[in-house]
mmCIF file of C-alpha atoms in Angstrom:
data_model
loop_
_atom_site.group_PDB
_atom_site.id
_atom_site.type_symbol
_atom_site.label_atom_id
_atom_site.label_comp_id
_atom_site.label_asym_id
_atom_site.label_seq_id
_atom_site.Cartn_x
_atom_site.Cartn_y
_atom_site.Cartn_z
ATOM 1 C CA MET A 826 0.362 -0.079 -0.029
ATOM 2 C CA GLU A 827 2.943 2.860 0.420
ATOM 3 C CA ARG A 828 4.029 2.623 -2.684
ATOM 4 C CA LEU A 829 0.912 2.349 -5.346
ATOM 5 C CA LEU A 830 -1.538 4.506 -2.895
ATOM 6 C CA PRO A 831 1.521 6.581 -0.292
ATOM 7 C CA ASN A 832 -0.912 9.387 -0.083
ATOM 8 C CA HIS A 833 -4.527 6.580 1.737
ATOM 9 C CA ALA A 834 -1.342 4.753 3.171
ATOM 10 C CA GLY A 835 -1.292 4.194 7.738
ATOM 11 C CA SER A 836 -4.543 6.004 7.003
ATOM 12 C CA ASN A 837 -7.414 3.356 8.128
ATOM 13 C CA LEU A 838 -9.288 3.940 4.565
ATOM 14 C CA ILE A 839 -9.079 0.738 3.371
ATOM 15 C CA GLU A 840 -9.592 -2.501 6.276
ATOM 16 C CA PHE A 841 -8.444 -5.283 4.812
ATOM 17 C CA ARG A 842 -10.530 -8.549 6.286
ATOM 18 C CA GLY A 843 -10.652 -12.524 6.201
ATOM 19 C CA ARG A 844 -14.268 -12.137 6.275
ATOM 20 C CA HIS A 845 -17.646 -9.512 6.070
ATOM 21 C CA ARG A 846 -19.039 -10.512 9.342
ATOM 22 C CA ASP A 847 -22.563 -10.367 6.400
ATOM 23 C CA GLY A 848 -21.234 -12.272 4.659
ATOM 24 C CA GLY A 849 -21.757 -12.673 1.644
ATOM 25 C CA CYS A 850 -19.400 -15.427 0.598
ATOM 26 C CA ALA A 851 -20.335 -19.663 0.541
ATOM 27 C CA GLU A 852 -18.453 -20.471 3.265
ATOM 28 C CA GLY A 853 -14.924 -22.607 1.142
ATOM 29 C CA ALA A 854 -15.502 -20.118 -1.705
ATOM 30 C CA ARG A 855 -13.116 -18.124 -3.643
ATOM 31 C CA CYS A 856 -14.327 -14.878 -2.934
ATOM 32 C CA PHE A 857 -14.277 -10.928 -2.232
ATOM 33 C CA SER A 858 -16.360 -8.492 -1.071
ATOM 34 C CA ILE A 859 -16.464 -4.238 -0.511
ATOM 35 C CA GLN A 860 -18.514 -2.768 1.559
ATOM 36 C CA ASN A 861 -18.493 0.580 3.295
ATOM 37 C CA GLY A 862 -16.672 0.978 5.663
ATOM 38 C CA ASP A 863 -17.788 1.882 9.571
ATOM 39 C CA LYS A 864 -16.897 5.815 9.044
ATOM 40 C CA PRO A 865 -17.683 7.691 6.109
ATOM 41 C CA GLY A 866 -15.245 7.954 3.578
ATOM 42 C CA THR A 867 -14.013 4.765 4.568
ATOM 43 C CA ILE A 868 -14.621 0.857 2.436
ATOM 44 C CA SER A 869 -13.659 -2.826 4.442
ATOM 45 C CA ILE A 870 -11.961 -5.349 2.307
ATOM 46 C CA ALA A 871 -12.552 -9.532 3.350
ATOM 47 C CA GLY A 872 -11.337 -12.441 0.892
ATOM 48 C CA SER A 873 -11.199 -15.897 2.039
ATOM 49 C CA THR A 874 -6.673 -15.501 1.368
ATOM 50 C CA GLY A 875 -4.609 -12.812 0.841
ATOM 51 C CA VAL A 876 -4.923 -13.383 -2.865
ATOM 52 C CA GLU A 877 -8.798 -11.900 -3.862
ATOM 53 C CA GLN A 878 -8.531 -9.424 -1.165
ATOM 54 C CA ALA A 879 -5.906 -8.239 -3.359
ATOM 55 C CA ALA A 880 -8.362 -9.163 -6.355
ATOM 56 C CA GLY A 881 -10.811 -7.215 -4.447
ATOM 57 C CA LEU A 882 -8.757 -3.527 -4.323
ATOM 58 C CA HIS A 883 -8.487 -4.139 -7.809
ATOM 59 C CA HIS A 884 -11.902 -4.447 -7.715
ATOM 60 C CA TYR A 885 -12.740 -0.653 -5.364
ATOM 61 C CA LEU A 886 -9.643 0.773 -7.742
ATOM 62 C CA ARG A 887 -11.236 -0.414 -11.246
ATOM 63 C CA ARG A 888 -15.013 0.123 -10.856
ATOM 64 C CA PHE A 889 -15.336 2.719 -7.998
ATOM 65 C CA CYS A 890 -11.441 5.596 -8.537
ATOM 66 C CA GLY A 891 -11.893 4.794 -11.668
ATOM 67 C CA ALA A 892 -8.236 3.891 -11.323
ATOM 68 C CA HIS A 893 -5.573 1.524 -14.058
ATOM 69 C CA LEU A 894 -3.723 -0.921 -12.655
ATOM 70 C CA GLY A 895 -1.605 -2.228 -15.178
ATOM 71 C CA TRP A 896 2.669 -2.741 -16.778
ATOM 72 C CA GLU A 897 4.554 0.530 -17.714
ATOM 73 C CA ALA A 898 4.604 -0.760 -20.945
ATOM 74 C CA THR A 899 0.794 -0.377 -21.274
ATOM 75 C CA GLY A 900 0.675 2.938 -18.746
ATOM 76 C CA GLY A 901 1.378 1.585 -15.473
ATOM 77 C CA HIS A 902 -0.649 1.938 -12.911
ATOM 78 C CA GLN A 903 -3.030 5.136 -13.478
ATOM 79 C CA LEU A 904 -3.969 5.991 -9.464
ATOM 80 C CA HIS A 905 -4.055 9.743 -9.877
ATOM 81 C CA SER A 906 -7.782 9.658 -9.703
ATOM 82 C CA VAL A 907 -7.946 8.224 -6.522
ATOM 83 C CA PRO A 908 -9.246 10.544 -3.850
ATOM 84 C CA ARG A 909 -7.693 11.700 -1.017
ATOM 85 C CA GLY A 910 -9.039 12.402 2.323
ATOM 86 C CA SER A 911 -12.016 9.967 1.844
ATOM 87 C CA LEU A 912 -12.892 7.261 -0.550
ATOM 88 C CA PRO A 913 -16.329 6.901 -3.139
ATOM 89 C CA PRO A 914 -18.773 4.912 -1.457
ATOM 90 C CA VAL A 915 -20.157 1.525 -3.049
ATOM 91 C CA ASP A 916 -23.639 0.641 -3.167
ATOM 92 C CA ASP A 917 -25.277 0.038 0.542
ATOM 93 C CA ALA A 918 -25.539 -4.287 -0.600
ATOM 94 C CA GLY A 919 -21.893 -4.462 -1.050
ATOM 95 C CA VAL A 920 -20.213 -6.496 -4.019
ATOM 96 C CA VAL A 921 -19.516 -9.833 -3.729
ATOM 97 C CA VAL A 922 -17.568 -11.345 -6.880
ATOM 98 C CA ASN A 923 -17.068 -15.291 -6.168
ATOM 99 C CA LEU A 924 -14.095 -16.194 -8.231
ATOM 100 C CA PRO A 925 -14.904 -19.672 -10.577
ATOM 101 C CA PHE A 926 -11.707 -21.117 -10.684
ATOM 102 C CA GLU A 927 -10.278 -23.027 -8.264
ATOM 103 C CA ARG A 928 -6.426 -22.269 -8.674
ATOM 104 C CA THR A 929 -4.872 -18.367 -9.910
ATOM 105 C CA VAL A 930 -2.545 -17.420 -12.354
ATOM 106 C CA TYR A 931 -0.068 -15.367 -13.252
ATOM 107 C CA MET A 932 0.939 -14.139 -16.211
ATOM 108 C CA ASN A 933 1.403 -16.746 -19.371
ATOM 109 C CA PRO A 934 3.825 -18.916 -18.790
ATOM 110 C CA GLU A 935 5.873 -17.289 -22.052
ATOM 111 C CA THR A 936 6.065 -14.210 -19.816
ATOM 112 C CA PHE A 937 8.867 -16.220 -18.165
ATOM 113 C CA SER A 938 11.235 -16.066 -21.466
ATOM 114 C CA TYR A 939 10.518 -13.680 -22.776
ATOM 115 C CA SER A 940 9.827 -10.805 -20.352
ATOM 116 C CA THR A 941 11.560 -11.431 -17.314
ATOM 117 C CA ALA A 942 14.328 -13.022 -17.794
ATOM 118 C CA PHE A 943 16.329 -9.308 -18.777
ATOM 119 C CA TRP A 944 12.919 -7.551 -15.746
ATOM 120 C CA ASP A 945 16.341 -5.847 -13.155
ATOM 121 C CA TYR A 946 15.940 -6.121 -9.642
ATOM 122 C CA GLU A 947 14.094 -2.755 -9.227
ATOM 123 C CA ARG A 948 11.658 -4.013 -11.784
ATOM 124 C CA TRP A 949 11.592 -7.606 -10.211
ATOM 125 C CA GLU A 950 10.270 -5.556 -6.694
ATOM 126 C CA LYS A 951 7.190 -3.091 -8.920
ATOM 127 C CA GLU A 952 6.410 -7.101 -9.881
ATOM 128 C CA ILE A 953 6.651 -8.291 -6.458
ATOM 129 C CA GLU A 954 4.105 -5.884 -5.491
#
């Protein structure tokens, strides 16, 4: 969070939870949910694992803040639309996304031979985040 959204790191505007108290995700399912936080201008993202929580953050930034996260070659991170000080609310019912896949695949297998082989530490650091 500190490098991705430095203006929001440590601000308590985004809370991550294992599961939301109101449910929405079936037990054992791979899912995330997004709800308005307890205080105005805050949000709460829950997910069955950290991977689903990260997917929930990406979904929120893209759908509710108009932001984009991507490789530098495709425009890079475009986070200028994320407001400072408070965050846009989601619908009162919140958002629940059940992922239909048993596993999450990261990158096309060929990427490791035609792209990542030429990355330096700084580039790997961005990818790890």
